[in-house]
XYZ file of C-alpha atoms in Angstrom:
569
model
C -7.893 26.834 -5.309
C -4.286 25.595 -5.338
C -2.022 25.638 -7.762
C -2.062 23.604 -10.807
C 1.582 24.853 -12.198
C 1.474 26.325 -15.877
C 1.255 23.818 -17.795
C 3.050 25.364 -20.651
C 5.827 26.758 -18.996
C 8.713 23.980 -20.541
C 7.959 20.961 -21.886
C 11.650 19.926 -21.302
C 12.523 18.844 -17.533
C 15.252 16.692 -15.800
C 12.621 14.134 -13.991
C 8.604 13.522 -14.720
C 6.802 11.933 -11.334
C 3.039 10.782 -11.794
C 1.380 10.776 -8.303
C 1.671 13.439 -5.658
C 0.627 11.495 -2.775
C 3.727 10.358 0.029
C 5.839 9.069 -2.712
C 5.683 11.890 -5.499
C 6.032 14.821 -2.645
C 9.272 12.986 -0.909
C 10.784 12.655 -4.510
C 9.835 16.098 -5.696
C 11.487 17.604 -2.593
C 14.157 15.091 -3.039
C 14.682 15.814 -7.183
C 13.962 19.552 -6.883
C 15.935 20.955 -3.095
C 18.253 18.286 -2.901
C 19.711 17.146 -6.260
C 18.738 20.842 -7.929
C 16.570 19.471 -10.894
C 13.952 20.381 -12.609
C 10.820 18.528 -11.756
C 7.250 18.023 -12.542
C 4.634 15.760 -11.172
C 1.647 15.766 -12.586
C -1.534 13.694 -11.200
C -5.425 13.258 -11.820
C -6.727 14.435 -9.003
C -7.158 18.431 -7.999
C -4.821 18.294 -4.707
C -2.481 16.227 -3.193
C -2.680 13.220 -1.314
C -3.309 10.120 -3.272
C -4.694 7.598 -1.831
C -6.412 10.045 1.225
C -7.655 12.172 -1.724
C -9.904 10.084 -2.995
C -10.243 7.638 -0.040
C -13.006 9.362 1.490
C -15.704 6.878 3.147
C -17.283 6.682 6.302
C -14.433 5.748 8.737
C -11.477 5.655 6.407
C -7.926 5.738 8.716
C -4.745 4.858 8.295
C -4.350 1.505 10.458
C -0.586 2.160 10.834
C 0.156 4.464 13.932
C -0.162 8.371 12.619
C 3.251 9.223 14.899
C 5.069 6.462 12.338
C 2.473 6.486 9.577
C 4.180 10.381 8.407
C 7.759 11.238 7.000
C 10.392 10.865 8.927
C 13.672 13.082 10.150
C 15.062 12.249 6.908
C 12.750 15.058 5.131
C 12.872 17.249 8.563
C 13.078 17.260 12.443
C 11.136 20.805 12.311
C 7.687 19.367 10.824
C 8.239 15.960 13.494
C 8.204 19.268 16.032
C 5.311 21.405 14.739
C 2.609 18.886 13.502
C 1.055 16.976 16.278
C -1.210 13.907 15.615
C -4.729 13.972 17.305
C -5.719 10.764 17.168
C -3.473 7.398 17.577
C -5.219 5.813 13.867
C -5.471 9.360 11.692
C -8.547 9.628 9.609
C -8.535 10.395 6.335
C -9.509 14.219 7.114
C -6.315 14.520 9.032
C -3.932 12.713 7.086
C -4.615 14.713 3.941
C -4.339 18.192 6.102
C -1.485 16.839 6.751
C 0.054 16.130 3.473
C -1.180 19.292 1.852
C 0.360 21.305 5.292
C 4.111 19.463 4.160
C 3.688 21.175 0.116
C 2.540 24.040 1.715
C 5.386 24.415 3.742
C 7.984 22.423 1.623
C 6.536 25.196 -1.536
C 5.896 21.834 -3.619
C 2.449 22.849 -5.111
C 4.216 25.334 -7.965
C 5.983 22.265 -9.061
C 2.643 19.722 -9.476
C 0.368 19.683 -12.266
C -2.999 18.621 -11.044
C -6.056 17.550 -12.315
C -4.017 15.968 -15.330
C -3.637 12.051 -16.816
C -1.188 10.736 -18.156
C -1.866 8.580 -20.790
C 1.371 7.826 -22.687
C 5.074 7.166 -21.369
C 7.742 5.905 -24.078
C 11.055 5.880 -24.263
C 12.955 7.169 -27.097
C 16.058 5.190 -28.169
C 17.702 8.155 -30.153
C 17.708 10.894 -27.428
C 17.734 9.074 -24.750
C 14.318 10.595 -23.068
C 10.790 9.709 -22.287
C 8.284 11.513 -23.750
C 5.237 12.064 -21.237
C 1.624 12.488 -22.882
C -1.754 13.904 -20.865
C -5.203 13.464 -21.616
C -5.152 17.341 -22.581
C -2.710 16.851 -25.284
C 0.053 18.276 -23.672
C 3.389 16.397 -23.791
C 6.458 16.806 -21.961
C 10.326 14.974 -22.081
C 12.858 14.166 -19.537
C 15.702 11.945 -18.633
C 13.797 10.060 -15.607
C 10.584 8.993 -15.724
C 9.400 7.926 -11.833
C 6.238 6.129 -11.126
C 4.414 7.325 -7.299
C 1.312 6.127 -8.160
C 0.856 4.313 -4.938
C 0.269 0.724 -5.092
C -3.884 1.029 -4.097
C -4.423 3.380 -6.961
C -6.665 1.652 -9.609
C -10.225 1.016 -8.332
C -12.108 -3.004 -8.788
C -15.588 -2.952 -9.501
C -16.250 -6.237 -10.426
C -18.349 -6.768 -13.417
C -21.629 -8.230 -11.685
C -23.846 -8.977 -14.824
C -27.109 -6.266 -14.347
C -24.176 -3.533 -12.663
C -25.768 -0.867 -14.427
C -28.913 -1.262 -14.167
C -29.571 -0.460 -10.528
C -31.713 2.142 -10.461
C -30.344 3.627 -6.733
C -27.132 5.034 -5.871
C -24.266 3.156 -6.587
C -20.311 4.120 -4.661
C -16.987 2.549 -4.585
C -15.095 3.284 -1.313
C -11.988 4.439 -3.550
C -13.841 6.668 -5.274
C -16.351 8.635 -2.142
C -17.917 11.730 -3.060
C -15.964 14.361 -1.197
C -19.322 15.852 -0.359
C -20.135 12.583 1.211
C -23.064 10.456 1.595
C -25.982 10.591 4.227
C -27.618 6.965 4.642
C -30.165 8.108 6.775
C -33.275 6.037 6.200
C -31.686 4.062 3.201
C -31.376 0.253 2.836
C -27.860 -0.354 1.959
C -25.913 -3.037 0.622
C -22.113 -3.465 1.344
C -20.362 -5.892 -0.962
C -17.225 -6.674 0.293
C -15.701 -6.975 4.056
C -11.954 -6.231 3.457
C -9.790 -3.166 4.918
C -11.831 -0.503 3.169
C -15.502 -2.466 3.684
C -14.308 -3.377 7.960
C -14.305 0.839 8.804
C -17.147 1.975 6.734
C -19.576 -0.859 7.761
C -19.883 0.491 11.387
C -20.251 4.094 9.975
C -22.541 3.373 7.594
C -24.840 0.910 10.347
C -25.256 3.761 12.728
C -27.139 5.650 9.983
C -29.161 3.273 7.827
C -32.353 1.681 8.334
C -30.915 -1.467 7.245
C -27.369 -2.932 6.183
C -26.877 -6.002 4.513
C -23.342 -6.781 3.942
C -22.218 -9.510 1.756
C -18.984 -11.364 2.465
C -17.279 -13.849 0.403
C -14.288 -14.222 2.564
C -13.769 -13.300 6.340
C -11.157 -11.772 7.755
C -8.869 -11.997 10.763
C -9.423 -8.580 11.967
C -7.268 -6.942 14.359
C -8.486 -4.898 17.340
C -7.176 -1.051 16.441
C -7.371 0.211 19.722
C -7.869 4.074 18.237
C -7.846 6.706 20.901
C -7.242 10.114 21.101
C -3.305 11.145 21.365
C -2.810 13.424 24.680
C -0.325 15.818 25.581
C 1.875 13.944 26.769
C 1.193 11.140 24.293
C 2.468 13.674 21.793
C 5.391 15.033 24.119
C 6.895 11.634 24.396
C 6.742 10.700 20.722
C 8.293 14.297 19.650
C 11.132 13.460 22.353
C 11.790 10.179 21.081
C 11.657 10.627 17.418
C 15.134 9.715 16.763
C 15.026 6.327 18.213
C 11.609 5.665 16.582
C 12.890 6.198 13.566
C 16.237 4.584 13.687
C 14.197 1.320 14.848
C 11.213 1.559 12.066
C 14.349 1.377 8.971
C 15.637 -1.743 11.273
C 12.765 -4.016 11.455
C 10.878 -6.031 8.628
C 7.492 -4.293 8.384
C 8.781 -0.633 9.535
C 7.330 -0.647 12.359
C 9.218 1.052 15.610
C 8.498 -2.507 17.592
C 10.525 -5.623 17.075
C 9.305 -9.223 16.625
C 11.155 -11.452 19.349
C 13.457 -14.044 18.141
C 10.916 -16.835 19.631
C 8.322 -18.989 18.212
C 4.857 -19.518 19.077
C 5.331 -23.213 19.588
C 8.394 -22.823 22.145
C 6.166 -21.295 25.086
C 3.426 -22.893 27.039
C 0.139 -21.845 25.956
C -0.717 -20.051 28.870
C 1.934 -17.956 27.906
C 1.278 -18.086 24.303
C -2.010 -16.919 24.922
C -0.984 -13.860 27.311
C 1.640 -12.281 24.846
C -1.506 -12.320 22.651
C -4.079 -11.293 25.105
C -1.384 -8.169 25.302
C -0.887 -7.655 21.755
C -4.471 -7.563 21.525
C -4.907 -4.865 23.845
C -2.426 -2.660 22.790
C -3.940 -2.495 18.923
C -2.584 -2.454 16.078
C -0.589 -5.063 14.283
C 1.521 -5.372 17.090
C -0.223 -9.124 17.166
C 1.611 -10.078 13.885
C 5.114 -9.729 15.317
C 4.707 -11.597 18.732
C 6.264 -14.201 17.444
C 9.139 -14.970 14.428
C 7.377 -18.079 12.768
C 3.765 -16.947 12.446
C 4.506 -16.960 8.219
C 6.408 -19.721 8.007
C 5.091 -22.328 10.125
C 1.356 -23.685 9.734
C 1.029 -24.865 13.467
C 2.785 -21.930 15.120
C -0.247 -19.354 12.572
C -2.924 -21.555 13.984
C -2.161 -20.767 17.207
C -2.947 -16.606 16.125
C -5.668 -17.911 14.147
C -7.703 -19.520 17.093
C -6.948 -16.696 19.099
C -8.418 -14.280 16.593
C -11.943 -16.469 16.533
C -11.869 -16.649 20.102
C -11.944 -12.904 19.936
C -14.422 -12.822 17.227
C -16.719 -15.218 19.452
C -16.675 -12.846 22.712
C -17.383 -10.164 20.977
C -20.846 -11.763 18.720
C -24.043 -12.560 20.059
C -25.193 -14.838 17.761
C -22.837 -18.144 17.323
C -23.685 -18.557 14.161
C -22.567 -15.354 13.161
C -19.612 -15.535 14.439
C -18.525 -18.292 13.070
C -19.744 -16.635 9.339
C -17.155 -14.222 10.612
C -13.980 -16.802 11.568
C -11.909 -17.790 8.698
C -11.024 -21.231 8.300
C -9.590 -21.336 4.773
C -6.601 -19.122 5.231
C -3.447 -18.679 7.609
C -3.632 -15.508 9.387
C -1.750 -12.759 7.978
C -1.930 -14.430 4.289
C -4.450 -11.944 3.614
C -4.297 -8.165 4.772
C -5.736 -8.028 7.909
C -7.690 -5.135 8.676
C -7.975 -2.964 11.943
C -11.479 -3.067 13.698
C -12.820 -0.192 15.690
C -16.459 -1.288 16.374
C -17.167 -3.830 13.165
C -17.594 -7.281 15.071
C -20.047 -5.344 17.505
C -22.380 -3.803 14.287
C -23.281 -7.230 13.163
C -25.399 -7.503 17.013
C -27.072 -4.510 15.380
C -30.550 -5.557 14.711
C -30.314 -3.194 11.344
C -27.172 -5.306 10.012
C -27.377 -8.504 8.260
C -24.727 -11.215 7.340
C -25.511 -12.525 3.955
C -22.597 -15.633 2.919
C -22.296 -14.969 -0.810
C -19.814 -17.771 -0.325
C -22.189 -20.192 -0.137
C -25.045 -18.395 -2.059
C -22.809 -16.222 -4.744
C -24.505 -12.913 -6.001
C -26.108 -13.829 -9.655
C -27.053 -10.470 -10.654
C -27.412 -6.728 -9.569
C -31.335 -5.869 -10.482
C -33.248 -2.616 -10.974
C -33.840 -2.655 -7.461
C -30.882 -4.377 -5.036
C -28.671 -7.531 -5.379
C -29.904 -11.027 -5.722
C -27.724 -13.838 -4.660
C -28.483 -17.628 -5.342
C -31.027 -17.420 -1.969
C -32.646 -14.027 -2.030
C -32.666 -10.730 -3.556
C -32.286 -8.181 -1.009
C -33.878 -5.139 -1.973
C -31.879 -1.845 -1.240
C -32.019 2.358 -1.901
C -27.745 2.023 -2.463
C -24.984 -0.374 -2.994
C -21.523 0.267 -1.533
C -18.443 -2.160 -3.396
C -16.041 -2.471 -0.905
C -14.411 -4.611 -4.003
C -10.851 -3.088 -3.355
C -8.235 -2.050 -6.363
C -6.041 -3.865 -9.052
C -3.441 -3.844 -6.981
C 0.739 -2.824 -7.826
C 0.078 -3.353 -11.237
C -3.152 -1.983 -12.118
C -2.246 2.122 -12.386
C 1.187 1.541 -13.823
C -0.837 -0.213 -16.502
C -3.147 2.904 -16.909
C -0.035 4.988 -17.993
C 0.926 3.490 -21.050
C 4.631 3.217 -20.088
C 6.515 1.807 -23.590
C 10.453 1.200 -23.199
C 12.887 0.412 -26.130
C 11.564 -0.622 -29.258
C 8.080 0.266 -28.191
C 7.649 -2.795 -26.162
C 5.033 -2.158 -22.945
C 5.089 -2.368 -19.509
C 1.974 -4.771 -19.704
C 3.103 -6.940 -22.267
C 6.129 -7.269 -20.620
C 4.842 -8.346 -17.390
C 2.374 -10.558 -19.473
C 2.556 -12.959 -17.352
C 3.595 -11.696 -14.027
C 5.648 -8.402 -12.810
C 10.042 -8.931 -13.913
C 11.923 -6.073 -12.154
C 15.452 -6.103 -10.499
C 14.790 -4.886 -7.007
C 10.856 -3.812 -7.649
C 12.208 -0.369 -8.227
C 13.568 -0.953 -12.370
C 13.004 -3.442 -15.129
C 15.053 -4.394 -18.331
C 14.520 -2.458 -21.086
C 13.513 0.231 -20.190
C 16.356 2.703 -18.801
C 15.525 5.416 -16.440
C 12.547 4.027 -15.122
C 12.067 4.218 -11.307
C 8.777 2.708 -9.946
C 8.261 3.768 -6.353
C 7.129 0.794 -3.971
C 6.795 -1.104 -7.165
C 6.016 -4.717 -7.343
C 8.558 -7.302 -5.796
C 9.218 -4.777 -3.012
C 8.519 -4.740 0.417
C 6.058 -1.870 -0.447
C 2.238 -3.138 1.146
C 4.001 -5.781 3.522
C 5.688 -2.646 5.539
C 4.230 0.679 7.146
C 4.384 2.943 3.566
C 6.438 5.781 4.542
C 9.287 4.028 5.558
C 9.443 2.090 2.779
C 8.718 4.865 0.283
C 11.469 7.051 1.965
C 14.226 3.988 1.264
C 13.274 4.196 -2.029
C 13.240 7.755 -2.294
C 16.917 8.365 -0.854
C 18.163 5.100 -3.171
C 16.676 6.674 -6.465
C 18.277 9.949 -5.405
C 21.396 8.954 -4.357
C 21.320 6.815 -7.643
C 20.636 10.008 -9.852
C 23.767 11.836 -7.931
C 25.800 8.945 -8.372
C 25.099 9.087 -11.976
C 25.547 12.956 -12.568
C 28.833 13.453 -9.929
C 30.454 10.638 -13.343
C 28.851 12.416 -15.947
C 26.264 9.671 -16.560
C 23.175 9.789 -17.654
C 21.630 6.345 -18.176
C 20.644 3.309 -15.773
C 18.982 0.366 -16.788
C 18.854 -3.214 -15.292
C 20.444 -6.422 -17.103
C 18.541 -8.915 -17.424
C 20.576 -11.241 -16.039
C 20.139 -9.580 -12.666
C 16.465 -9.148 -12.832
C 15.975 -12.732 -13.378
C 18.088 -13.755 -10.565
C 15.645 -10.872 -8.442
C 12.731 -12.424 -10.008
C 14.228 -16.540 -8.893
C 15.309 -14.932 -5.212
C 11.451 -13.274 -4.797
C 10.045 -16.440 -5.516
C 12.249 -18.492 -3.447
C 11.560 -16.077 -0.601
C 7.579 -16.489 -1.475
C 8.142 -19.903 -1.032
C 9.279 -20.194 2.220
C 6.153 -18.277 3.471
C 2.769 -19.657 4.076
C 1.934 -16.368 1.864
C 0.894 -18.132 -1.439
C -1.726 -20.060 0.563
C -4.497 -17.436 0.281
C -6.517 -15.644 -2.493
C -5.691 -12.517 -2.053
C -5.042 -8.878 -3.481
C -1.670 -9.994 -2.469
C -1.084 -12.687 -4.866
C -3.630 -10.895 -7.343
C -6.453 -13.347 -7.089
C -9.064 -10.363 -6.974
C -8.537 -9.453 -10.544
C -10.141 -12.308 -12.761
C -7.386 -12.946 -15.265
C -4.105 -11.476 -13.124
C -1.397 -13.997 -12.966
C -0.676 -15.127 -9.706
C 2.319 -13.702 -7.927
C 3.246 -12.240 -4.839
C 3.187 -9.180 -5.849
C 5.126 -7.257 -2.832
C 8.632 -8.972 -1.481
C 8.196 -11.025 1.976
C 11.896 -11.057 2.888
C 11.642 -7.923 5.226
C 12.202 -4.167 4.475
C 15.503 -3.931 6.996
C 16.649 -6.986 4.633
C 15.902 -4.862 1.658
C 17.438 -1.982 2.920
C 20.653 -3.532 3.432
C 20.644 -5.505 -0.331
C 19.294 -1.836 -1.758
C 22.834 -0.339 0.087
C 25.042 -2.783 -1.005
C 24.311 -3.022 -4.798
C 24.853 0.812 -4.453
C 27.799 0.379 -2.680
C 29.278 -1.819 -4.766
C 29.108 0.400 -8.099
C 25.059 -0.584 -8.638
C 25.402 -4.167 -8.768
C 23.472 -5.861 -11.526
C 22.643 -2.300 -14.212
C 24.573 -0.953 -16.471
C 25.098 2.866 -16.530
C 26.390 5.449 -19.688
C 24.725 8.178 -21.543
C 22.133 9.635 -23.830
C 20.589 6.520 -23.414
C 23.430 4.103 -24.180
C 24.359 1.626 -21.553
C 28.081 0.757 -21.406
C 29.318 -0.402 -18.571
C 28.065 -2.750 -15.303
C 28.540 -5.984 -14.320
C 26.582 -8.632 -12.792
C 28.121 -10.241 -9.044
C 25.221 -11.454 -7.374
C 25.222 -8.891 -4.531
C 21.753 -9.217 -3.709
C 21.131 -12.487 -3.369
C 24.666 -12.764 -1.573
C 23.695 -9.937 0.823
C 20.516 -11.859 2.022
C 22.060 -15.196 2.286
C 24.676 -13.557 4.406
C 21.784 -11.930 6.618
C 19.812 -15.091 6.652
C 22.703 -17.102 7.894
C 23.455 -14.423 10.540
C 20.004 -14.149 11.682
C 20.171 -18.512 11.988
C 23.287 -18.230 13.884
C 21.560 -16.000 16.958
């Protein structure tokens, strides 16, 4: 059993994390061994891992590259030495041996609280703390409050009228029983066909007497390409680790490969169609970044997009299938697109069935399956592969309040206001990890939750080596973050699909772009130079007071400077 930390050992401590997946383990080590504070995290589930704790389906994997998808030299070059990667795509299985092997050996687990909610965050004006309430009663202070809750946290289970009255077996892929789930013999219905619904539907296939899996929207799925990782696979990643690392904090999606400075439309098509043949072949979303336009120019994404449904046709029988499969109503890319090991193939399964709820929409779950406006397909279990309430949904849950008792969710009332995606006015000492409005989901994870790791440290030491105590955004700053997201957003063909992106799988969620578009090495460099230039934009003090800061623009100067550079080459 591991540790759960004593839960009434202080009730006073220098920083408060919720989450103890990536995020809340870098920023323990970081709060705790590097700045010397005194940390707790506390989080709902009974181990760490977030996400691959209760991710737990048939087929769930990381579909970033396990070699990249890990922390990075920046936490230690000994653990890129000692833990080697078995397969290119980890599962689940391995990713959270793998997590629970870096608080083992980083001692982390005496520091986490586990199997504890937090219910209440809120600010206190006259000491300058937030006071942190659980579910048990308990309740704690500190001077930083820091959100890891991940940004895939908060289930959807969309509220189907009949839901409950299904009288099988009912799952949500966020939420598997860690004992798991034998289909054998069952009839099983699979609502949903995004990242989480594309793995488990070829798991679930090869045990079931029948599938019946009911898309609204297709996707452009990407071939993954998993493997197992040799020898020497792991020999040359271990001796290049430097270099891969140095280039994942220097591209846009933190990925250690580049996207050319060409567009799609500047090559013949034979050629075109090679460099995506290739990408194809190598896996991954190497595809994404063969070209520099494929998000900004409509022609140039069409020119992916027919090469996905040419894909999509070689690999299914039946025609008319395939086309159920090909989207048509999005750019590629404007949704997340999933990795595929196997799914096109399990719909020539004569045990899986293609139901188009986008043409016949489910009415109603019944006693005994799902009926759409055709047919009611009678089934032992339903999977919802419905996805989560995405960015926003779990910082929601904790019932973060900031000065004069406003909320965090009446705040964002009508869409997310931060200054960088990492703070918001109003409420000092506030650090959301991979919040919304940065890079966050539109990058590989770990990269991007290690930039804002370091910056929120290097903050807090920039803070203590003055004798300061206090950060907080102004407002004018987080409205000119706010204009400069949008403007970004804009200039993408982004807004042009409903998806978890932009919020449009959460009936009543305003929609936004939720994560920033303009590139995590972009980021990176606007992140440096606010800090660099005396944090840009907040205004520091103590004990809660704010006194001093000034507002020059840096961020939006910084990318206009970058843009301009990048136009010039």
């Amino acid at each position: 059993m591991r540790s759960t930390g004593a839960k009434n050992e202080t009730q006073v401590f220098d920083a408060v994390v919720v989450g103890a997946g990536f995020s809340g383990l870098y920023m323990l080590h970081r709060l705790r061994d590097t700045l010397g504070l005194r940390a707790r995290v506390f989080d709902v589930a009974a181990d760490v891992g977030g996400t691959w704790y209760w991710n737990r389906y048939p087929g769930a994997r990381c579909d970033s590259e396990s070699y990249f998808y890990s922390f990075s030299d920046r936490l230690s070059d000994e653990l890129l030495e000692e833990w080697t990667w078995s397969e290119r795509f980890a599962g689940q299985p391995e990713i959270l041996s793998y997590l629970q092997h870096v608080a083992e050996r980083f001692d982390l687990y005496k520091d986490i609280q586990f199997e504890t909610e937090v219910v209440a965050a809120e600010y206190d004006e006259s000491t300058g703390r937030w006071t942190v309430r659980t579910r048990d009663g308990n309740e704690v202070t500190a001077t930083y409050f820091i959100t890891a809750v991940g940004c895939l946290s908060t289930t959807n289970l969309p509220d189907f009228p009949g839901r409950d009255s299904f009288r099988g077996r009912w799952y949500h892929t966020g939420l598997w029983p860690h004992e798991g789930v034998d289909f054998t013999g069952q009839r099983v219905a699979v609502i949903g066909t995004g990242a989480t619904g594309v793995q488990a539907i070829p798991e679930i296939a090869q045990q079931a007497e029948h599938v019946h899996v009911l898309q609204r929207t297709p996707n452009y799925d990407i071939a993954g390409g998993n493997r197992p990782m040799s020898a020497e696979d792991g020999r040359a990643i271990k001796d290049n680790y430097r270099e891969i690392w140095r280039t994942t904090r220097e591209t846009g999606f933190g990925f250690p490969y580049r996207t050319p400075e060409r567009t799609a439309l500047s090559v013949p098509d034979e050629e075109r169609q090679r460099i995506y043949a290739e990408a194809w072949e190598r896996g991954g979303f190497r595809l994404g970044t063969t070209f520099s336009d494929l998000l900004q120019d409509e022609a140039a994404n069409e020119t992916a997009a027919e090469f996905l449904r040419a894909r999509i046709r070689d690999k299914v029988r039946d025609p008319e299938v395939a086309e159920l499969l090909s989207p048509r109503d999005h750019p590629f890319f404007t949704k997340r697109p999933p990795l595929e090991n196997g799914y096109y193939e399990t719909f020539n399964r004569e045990n899986v069935t293609l139901v188009d709820v986008r043409e016949a929409p489910i009415q109603e779950i019944t006693e005994t399956g799902v009926r759409t406006a055709d047919a009611e397909y009678e089934v032992d279990s339903i999977v919802y592969a419905t996805g989560f309430d995405a960015m926003t949904g779990t910082l929601f849950k904790l019932g973060i309040r900031g000065r004069r008792g406003i909320g965090l969710e009446e705040k964002w009332a009508e869409g997310p206001s931060s200054y960088l995606g990492l703070t918001t006015h109003g409420f000092p000492n506030l650090f959301m990890i991979t919040g919304p409005q940065s890079p966050s989901v539109l990058t590989n994870m770990p990269v991007a939750i290690e930039q804002h790791v370091d910056w929120i440290t290097d903050c807090l030491r920039h803070l203590r080596d003055r004798g300061l105590d206090t950060i907080e955004p102004l407002p004018e700053a987080e409205r000119d973050w706010v204009d400069h997201h949008n403007e970004v957003t804009e200039t993408t063909l982004l807004p042009r699909a409903n998806s978890w992106w932009v919020g449009a799988n959460i009936p009543g969620k305003p929609r936004r772009l939720y994560p920033y578009v303009g590139g995590l090495d972009v980021y990176r460099q606007i992140c440096d130079r606010i800090a660099a230039d005396g944090y840009d934009g907040f205004a520091l003090g103590t004990s809660g007071a704010t006194t001093t800061g000034g507002f020059n623009g840096v961020a939006r100067a910084t990318f206009d400077e970058l843009a301009a550079a990048a136009a010039a080459t």
